[in-house]
PDB file of C-alpha atoms in Angstrom:
ATOM      1  CA  MET B   1     -60.407 -48.873 -22.747  1.00 52.00           C
ATOM      2  CA  THR B   2     -59.759 -52.611 -22.658  1.00 49.00           C
ATOM      3  CA  SER B   3     -57.999 -54.326 -19.775  1.00 48.00           C
ATOM      4  CA  GLU B   4     -55.001 -54.907 -22.018  1.00 49.00           C
ATOM      5  CA  GLN B   5     -54.756 -51.143 -22.790  1.00 45.00           C
ATOM      6  CA  LYS B   6     -55.135 -50.279 -19.110  1.00 44.00           C
ATOM      7  CA  SER B   7     -52.323 -52.661 -18.222  1.00 49.00           C
ATOM      8  CA  SER B   8     -50.086 -51.160 -20.904  1.00 50.00           C
ATOM      9  CA  SER B   9     -50.737 -47.585 -19.697  1.00 53.00           C
ATOM     10  CA  HIS B  10     -50.119 -48.575 -16.089  1.00 51.00           C
ATOM     11  CA  GLY B  11     -46.858 -50.208 -17.070  1.00 54.00           C
ATOM     12  CA  LYS B  12     -45.679 -47.106 -18.924  1.00 55.00           C
ATOM     13  CA  LEU B  13     -46.591 -44.849 -15.972  1.00 50.00           C
ATOM     14  CA  LEU B  14     -44.737 -47.130 -13.579  1.00 51.00           C
ATOM     15  CA  ALA B  15     -41.668 -47.062 -15.844  1.00 54.00           C
ATOM     16  CA  VAL B  16     -41.728 -43.264 -16.006  1.00 50.00           C
ATOM     17  CA  VAL B  17     -42.070 -42.914 -12.216  1.00 49.00           C
ATOM     18  CA  THR B  18     -39.282 -45.434 -11.645  1.00 58.00           C
ATOM     19  CA  ALA B  19     -36.996 -43.642 -14.098  1.00 52.00           C
ATOM     20  CA  ALA B  20     -37.687 -40.277 -12.437  1.00 53.00           C
ATOM     21  CA  ALA B  21     -36.994 -41.685  -8.992  1.00 54.00           C
ATOM     22  CA  LEU B  22     -33.749 -43.203 -10.244  1.00 50.00           C
ATOM     23  CA  VAL B  23     -32.642 -39.867 -11.689  1.00 47.00           C
ATOM     24  CA  ILE B  24     -33.350 -38.122  -8.366  1.00 54.00           C
ATOM     25  CA  VAL B  25     -31.404 -40.746  -6.395  1.00 45.00           C
ATOM     26  CA  LEU B  26     -28.435 -40.513  -8.756  1.00 47.00           C
ATOM     27  CA  ALA B  27     -28.482 -36.707  -8.541  1.00 51.00           C
ATOM     28  CA  LEU B  28     -28.453 -36.814  -4.738  1.00 51.00           C
ATOM     29  CA  LEU B  29     -25.641 -39.342  -4.729  1.00 46.00           C
ATOM     30  CA  SER B  30     -23.533 -37.295  -7.111  1.00 49.00           C
ATOM     31  CA  ALA B  31     -24.143 -34.110  -5.148  1.00 47.00           C
ATOM     32  CA  PHE B  32     -23.499 -35.267  -1.612  1.00 45.00           C
ATOM     33  CA  VAL B  33     -21.545 -38.504  -1.867  1.00 46.00           C
ATOM     34  CA  TRP B  34     -19.419 -38.273  -5.016  1.00 42.00           C
ATOM     35  CA  PRO B  35     -17.728 -36.056  -6.068  1.00 41.00           C
ATOM     36  CA  GLY B  36     -19.290 -33.845  -3.385  1.00 38.00           C
ATOM     37  CA  TRP B  37     -19.650 -30.647  -5.446  1.00 31.00           C
ATOM     38  CA  ALA B  38     -22.690 -29.512  -3.493  1.00 35.00           C
ATOM     39  CA  MET B  39     -20.578 -29.331  -0.358  1.00 32.00           C
ATOM     40  CA  ASN B  40     -18.011 -27.036  -2.011  1.00 37.00           C
ATOM     41  CA  LYS B  41     -18.773 -23.321  -1.932  1.00 29.00           C
ATOM     42  CA  GLY B  42     -16.178 -22.361  -4.505  1.00 37.00           C
ATOM     43  CA  ALA B  43     -17.211 -21.685  -8.083  1.00 38.00           C
ATOM     44  CA  GLY B  44     -16.654 -24.488 -10.562  1.00 38.00           C
ATOM     45  CA  GLY B  45     -16.898 -27.208  -7.914  1.00 39.00           C
ATOM     46  CA  THR B  46     -13.533 -26.502  -6.290  1.00 36.00           C
ATOM     47  CA  LYS B  47     -12.935 -25.428  -2.744  1.00 37.00           C
ATOM     48  CA  GLN B  48     -11.656 -21.890  -2.353  1.00 42.00           C
ATOM     49  CA  GLN B  49      -8.297 -21.795  -0.641  1.00 42.00           C
ATOM     50  CA  PRO B  50      -7.971 -19.237   2.158  1.00 43.00           C
ATOM     51  CA  VAL B  51      -6.079 -16.146   1.027  1.00 43.00           C
ATOM     52  CA  ALA B  52      -3.205 -15.267   3.304  1.00 44.00           C
ATOM     53  CA  SER B  53      -3.479 -11.669   4.462  1.00 45.00           C
ATOM     54  CA  ASN B  54      -0.448  -9.536   5.180  1.00 47.00           C
ATOM     55  CA  PRO B  55      -1.642  -6.667   7.336  1.00 54.00           C
ATOM     56  CA  ALA B  56       0.516  -3.567   7.482  1.00 62.00           C
ATOM     57  CA  PRO B  57       2.910  -3.804  10.434  1.00 73.00           C
ATOM     58  CA  SER B  58       2.115  -1.665  13.451  1.00 76.00           C
ATOM     59  CA  PRO B  59       4.872   0.341  15.148  1.00 82.00           C
ATOM     60  CA  SER B  60       6.305  -1.250  18.271  1.00 85.00           C
ATOM     61  CA  ILE B  61       6.897   2.228  19.714  1.00 93.00           C
ATOM     62  CA  LYS B  62       4.558   5.160  20.249  1.00 94.00           C
ATOM     63  CA  ALA B  63       4.699   8.287  18.092  1.00 96.00           C
ATOM     64  CA  LYS B  64       5.869  11.463  19.800  1.00 95.00           C
ATOM     65  CA  GLU B  65       3.171  14.097  20.170  1.00 95.00           C
ATOM     66  CA  LEU B  66       3.556  17.325  18.195  1.00 96.00           C
ATOM     67  CA  PRO B  67       3.462  20.716  19.945  1.00 92.00           C
ATOM     68  CA  GLN B  68       0.011  22.254  20.199  1.00 91.00           C
ATOM     69  CA  ASP B  69       1.103  25.284  18.180  1.00 94.00           C
ATOM     70  CA  SER B  70       2.447  23.236  15.257  1.00 96.00           C
ATOM     71  CA  SER B  71       1.840  24.635  11.786  1.00 97.00           C
ATOM     72  CA  PRO B  72      -0.608  22.920   9.387  1.00 97.00           C
ATOM     73  CA  LEU B  73       2.369  21.518   7.454  1.00 98.00           C
ATOM     74  CA  LEU B  74       3.876  19.907  10.534  1.00 97.00           C
ATOM     75  CA  LYS B  75       0.492  18.624  11.689  1.00 97.00           C
ATOM     76  CA  ALA B  76       0.082  16.953   8.289  1.00 97.00           C
ATOM     77  CA  MET B  77       3.079  14.722   8.979  1.00 98.00           C
ATOM     78  CA  PRO B  78       1.730  11.259   9.869  1.00 97.00           C
ATOM     79  CA  ASP B  79       2.265   9.698  13.284  1.00 97.00           C
ATOM     80  CA  ASN B  80       3.059   6.343  11.688  1.00 97.00           C
ATOM     81  CA  VAL B  81       4.155   4.970   8.313  1.00 97.00           C
ATOM     82  CA  LEU B  82       3.921   1.168   8.281  1.00 95.00           C
ATOM     83  CA  GLY B  83       6.074   0.057  11.255  1.00 95.00           C
ATOM     84  CA  PHE B  84       7.748   3.473  11.579  1.00 97.00           C
ATOM     85  CA  ALA B  85       6.624   5.904  14.287  1.00 97.00           C
ATOM     86  CA  ARG B  86       7.483   9.619  14.381  1.00 98.00           C
ATOM     87  CA  THR B  87       9.952  10.018  17.240  1.00 97.00           C
ATOM     88  CA  GLU B  88      11.348  13.496  16.552  1.00 97.00           C
ATOM     89  CA  ALA B  89      10.102  16.669  14.866  1.00 97.00           C
ATOM     90  CA  ALA B  90      11.927  19.982  14.980  1.00 96.00           C
ATOM     91  CA  PRO B  91      12.552  23.101  12.874  1.00 97.00           C
ATOM     92  CA  SER B  92      15.337  22.642  10.329  1.00 97.00           C
ATOM     93  CA  ALA B  93      17.696  24.979   8.498  1.00 97.00           C
ATOM     94  CA  ASN B  94      19.096  22.575   5.888  1.00 96.00           C
ATOM     95  CA  TRP B  95      17.546  24.456   2.986  1.00 98.00           C
ATOM     96  CA  THR B  96      17.585  28.025   4.355  1.00 96.00           C
ATOM     97  CA  VAL B  97      19.421  29.299   1.274  1.00 96.00           C
ATOM     98  CA  ALA B  98      16.339  28.390  -0.806  1.00 97.00           C
ATOM     99  CA  SER B  99      14.101  30.575   1.417  1.00 97.00           C
ATOM    100  CA  PRO B 100      11.286  28.137   2.261  1.00 98.00           C
ATOM    101  CA  LEU B 101       8.314  29.417   4.231  1.00 98.00           C
ATOM    102  CA  GLU B 102       8.928  26.670   6.801  1.00 98.00           C
ATOM    103  CA  GLU B 103      11.146  23.631   7.127  1.00 98.00           C
ATOM    104  CA  TYR B 104      11.280  20.669   9.522  1.00 98.00           C
ATOM    105  CA  SER B 105      13.391  17.616  10.218  1.00 98.00           C
ATOM    106  CA  LEU B 106      11.621  14.495  11.447  1.00 98.00           C
ATOM    107  CA  THR B 107      12.751  11.028  12.475  1.00 98.00           C
ATOM    108  CA  TYR B 108      10.664   7.922  11.899  1.00 98.00           C
ATOM    109  CA  SER B 109      11.800   4.836  13.772  1.00 97.00           C
ATOM    110  CA  THR B 110      10.911   1.190  14.297  1.00 96.00           C
ATOM    111  CA  GLY B 111      12.813   1.176  17.580  1.00 94.00           C
ATOM    112  CA  ASN B 112      15.929  -0.060  15.804  1.00 95.00           C
ATOM    113  CA  MET B 113      18.137   2.969  15.157  1.00 95.00           C
ATOM    114  CA  SER B 114      19.841   1.300  12.196  1.00 95.00           C
ATOM    115  CA  LYS B 115      16.497   1.367  10.397  1.00 96.00           C
ATOM    116  CA  ASP B 116      15.586   4.997  11.207  1.00 97.00           C
ATOM    117  CA  VAL B 117      14.406   7.283   8.428  1.00 98.00           C
ATOM    118  CA  THR B 118      15.244  10.989   8.565  1.00 98.00           C
ATOM    119  CA  LEU B 119      12.737  13.175   6.743  1.00 98.00           C
ATOM    120  CA  VAL B 120      13.304  16.816   5.807  1.00 98.00           C
ATOM    121  CA  VAL B 121      10.198  18.648   4.597  1.00 98.00           C
ATOM    122  CA  ALA B 122       9.757  22.258   3.530  1.00 98.00           C
ATOM    123  CA  GLN B 123       7.153  24.405   1.843  1.00 98.00           C
ATOM    124  CA  TRP B 124       7.478  27.346  -0.547  1.00 98.00           C
ATOM    125  CA  ALA B 125       5.077  30.072  -1.611  1.00 98.00           C
ATOM    126  CA  GLY B 126       4.815  28.662  -5.132  1.00 97.00           C
ATOM    127  CA  SER B 127       5.377  25.436  -7.029  1.00 97.00           C
ATOM    128  CA  ASP B 128       8.117  26.989  -9.203  1.00 97.00           C
ATOM    129  CA  ALA B 129      10.325  27.647  -6.165  1.00 98.00           C
ATOM    130  CA  ALA B 130       9.639  24.137  -4.883  1.00 98.00           C
ATOM    131  CA  GLN B 131      10.536  22.718  -8.290  1.00 98.00           C
ATOM    132  CA  ARG B 132      13.868  24.548  -8.275  1.00 98.00           C
ATOM    133  CA  GLN B 133      14.681  23.081  -4.869  1.00 98.00           C
ATOM    134  CA  TYR B 134      13.671  19.608  -6.065  1.00 98.00           C
ATOM    135  CA  GLU B 135      15.956  19.903  -9.090  1.00 98.00           C
ATOM    136  CA  MET B 136      18.873  21.131  -6.996  1.00 97.00           C
ATOM    137  CA  LEU B 137      18.522  18.226  -4.575  1.00 98.00           C
ATOM    138  CA  THR B 138      18.109  15.546  -7.213  1.00 97.00           C
ATOM    139  CA  GLN B 139      21.056  16.795  -9.268  1.00 96.00           C
ATOM    140  CA  ALA B 140      23.267  16.400  -6.222  1.00 94.00           C
ATOM    141  CA  LEU B 141      22.304  12.751  -5.745  1.00 94.00           C
ATOM    142  CA  LYS B 142      24.972  10.177  -6.550  1.00 88.00           C
ATOM    143  CA  GLY B 143      24.525   6.454  -6.784  1.00 91.00           C
ATOM    144  CA  GLN B 144      22.265   3.983  -8.527  1.00 93.00           C
ATOM    145  CA  ASP B 145      18.665   4.734  -9.504  1.00 94.00           C
ATOM    146  CA  VAL B 146      16.053   2.745  -7.596  1.00 95.00           C
ATOM    147  CA  ALA B 147      12.877   4.389  -8.864  1.00 96.00           C
ATOM    148  CA  THR B 148      11.593   7.514 -10.608  1.00 96.00           C
ATOM    149  CA  GLY B 149       8.151   8.712 -11.544  1.00 96.00           C
ATOM    150  CA  GLY B 150       5.424  11.286 -11.217  1.00 96.00           C
ATOM    151  CA  VAL B 151       3.421  12.309  -8.162  1.00 96.00           C
ATOM    152  CA  LYS B 152      -0.323  12.480  -8.770  1.00 92.00           C
ATOM    153  CA  VAL B 153      -3.158  13.641  -6.546  1.00 91.00           C
ATOM    154  CA  SER B 154      -6.681  12.702  -7.670  1.00 90.00           C
ATOM    155  CA  GLY B 155      -5.307  11.991 -11.120  1.00 91.00           C
ATOM    156  CA  THR B 156      -3.591  15.377 -11.443  1.00 93.00           C
ATOM    157  CA  SER B 157       0.194  15.580 -11.749  1.00 95.00           C
ATOM    158  CA  THR B 158       1.607  17.563  -8.812  1.00 95.00           C
ATOM    159  CA  GLY B 159       5.305  16.728  -8.964  1.00 97.00           C
ATOM    160  CA  GLN B 160       7.963  14.045  -9.366  1.00 97.00           C
ATOM    161  CA  TYR B 161       9.988  11.633  -7.271  1.00 98.00           C
ATOM    162  CA  ILE B 162      13.350   9.907  -7.480  1.00 98.00           C
ATOM    163  CA  VAL B 163      15.027   7.284  -5.281  1.00 98.00           C
ATOM    164  CA  LYS B 164      18.738   6.506  -5.386  1.00 96.00           C
ATOM    165  CA  THR B 165      21.102   4.383  -3.355  1.00 95.00           C
ATOM    166  CA  ASP B 166      24.317   5.969  -2.162  1.00 89.00           C
ATOM    167  CA  ALA B 167      27.701   5.364  -3.734  1.00 79.00           C
ATOM    168  CA  ASN B 168      28.869   3.298  -0.748  1.00 74.00           C
ATOM    169  CA  LYS B 169      27.764  -0.199  -1.793  1.00 79.00           C
ATOM    170  CA  GLY B 170      24.120   0.897  -1.805  1.00 86.00           C
ATOM    171  CA  LYS B 171      23.620   0.372   1.924  1.00 92.00           C
ATOM    172  CA  THR B 172      21.697   3.620   2.320  1.00 96.00           C
ATOM    173  CA  ALA B 173      19.318   5.446   0.015  1.00 97.00           C
ATOM    174  CA  THR B 174      17.606   8.781  -0.468  1.00 97.00           C
ATOM    175  CA  ALA B 175      14.089   9.445  -1.748  1.00 98.00           C
ATOM    176  CA  ILE B 176      13.193  12.963  -2.883  1.00 98.00           C
ATOM    177  CA  TRP B 177       9.769  14.020  -4.046  1.00 98.00           C
ATOM    178  CA  ARG B 178       7.812  17.212  -4.687  1.00 98.00           C
ATOM    179  CA  ASN B 179       4.077  17.552  -4.165  1.00 97.00           C
ATOM    180  CA  ASP B 180       3.095  20.988  -5.486  1.00 97.00           C
ATOM    181  CA  THR B 181       4.738  23.529  -3.124  1.00 98.00           C
ATOM    182  CA  VAL B 182       6.200  20.986  -0.693  1.00 98.00           C
ATOM    183  CA  VAL B 183       9.494  19.086  -1.063  1.00 98.00           C
ATOM    184  CA  PHE B 184      10.424  15.965   0.902  1.00 98.00           C
ATOM    185  CA  GLN B 185      13.750  14.211   1.352  1.00 98.00           C
ATOM    186  CA  ALA B 186      13.898  10.870   3.172  1.00 98.00           C
ATOM    187  CA  THR B 187      17.215   9.181   3.963  1.00 97.00           C
ATOM    188  CA  GLY B 188      18.009   5.903   5.706  1.00 97.00           C
ATOM    189  CA  SER B 189      18.925   2.305   5.029  1.00 96.00           C
ATOM    190  CA  THR B 190      18.007   1.187   1.521  1.00 96.00           C
ATOM    191  CA  ASP B 191      15.515  -1.363   2.832  1.00 96.00           C
ATOM    192  CA  SER B 192      13.822   1.230   5.070  1.00 97.00           C
ATOM    193  CA  ILE B 193      13.557   3.811   2.292  1.00 98.00           C
ATOM    194  CA  LYS B 194      12.099   1.308  -0.169  1.00 97.00           C
ATOM    195  CA  ARG B 195       9.366   0.524   2.348  1.00 97.00           C
ATOM    196  CA  PHE B 196       8.855   4.039   3.679  1.00 98.00           C
ATOM    197  CA  TYR B 197       8.456   6.415   0.743  1.00 97.00           C
ATOM    198  CA  PRO B 198       5.686   4.575  -1.220  1.00 96.00           C
ATOM    199  CA  LYS B 199       3.476   4.524   1.890  1.00 96.00           C
ATOM    200  CA  PHE B 200       4.077   8.131   2.956  1.00 97.00           C
ATOM    201  CA  PRO B 201       0.650   9.767   2.542  1.00 94.00           C
ATOM    202  CA  LEU B 202       1.786  13.181   1.212  1.00 92.00           C
TER     203      LEU B 202
END
């Protein structure tokens, strides 16, 4: 190889090395100086905005303990539903004419009596008897529909529900639902009922 060829090869190698170094410097500048995409952890080079979380409100009052000899149905009633705590639970006779196996009246409160929810729950020996009670209760409801639909447990239909405001300017509302052999009726202010019944676990 002549000296002229050696010089030409050396020049080409130097140009390649210089170009590579320039590319690396530009890449580092673009990553960490402008526009700073390497410092952003969000996909697509944009910073992820923090998502505001709205945790379920906790009751400001403590739930009242149930008697030790409570039936399985009564024990299934939750201590708390959102910001509502169970403050009363006693046997009820509202639906005696329908011959339920057992029936209870419960109060769920936030500490503000105007927002209390009264819940009547009863169980029958079969779903047909519970369905008849559900139909009787819902047919007696007056007012404007808020919501209706089916109750499902693990994908299986176990009943229905309906929510209506009262005829007095819609200030109060009633939610009635059937889950197999058990019927529930929740009454209270419209705002309380709208919050309460979707979160009730049964």
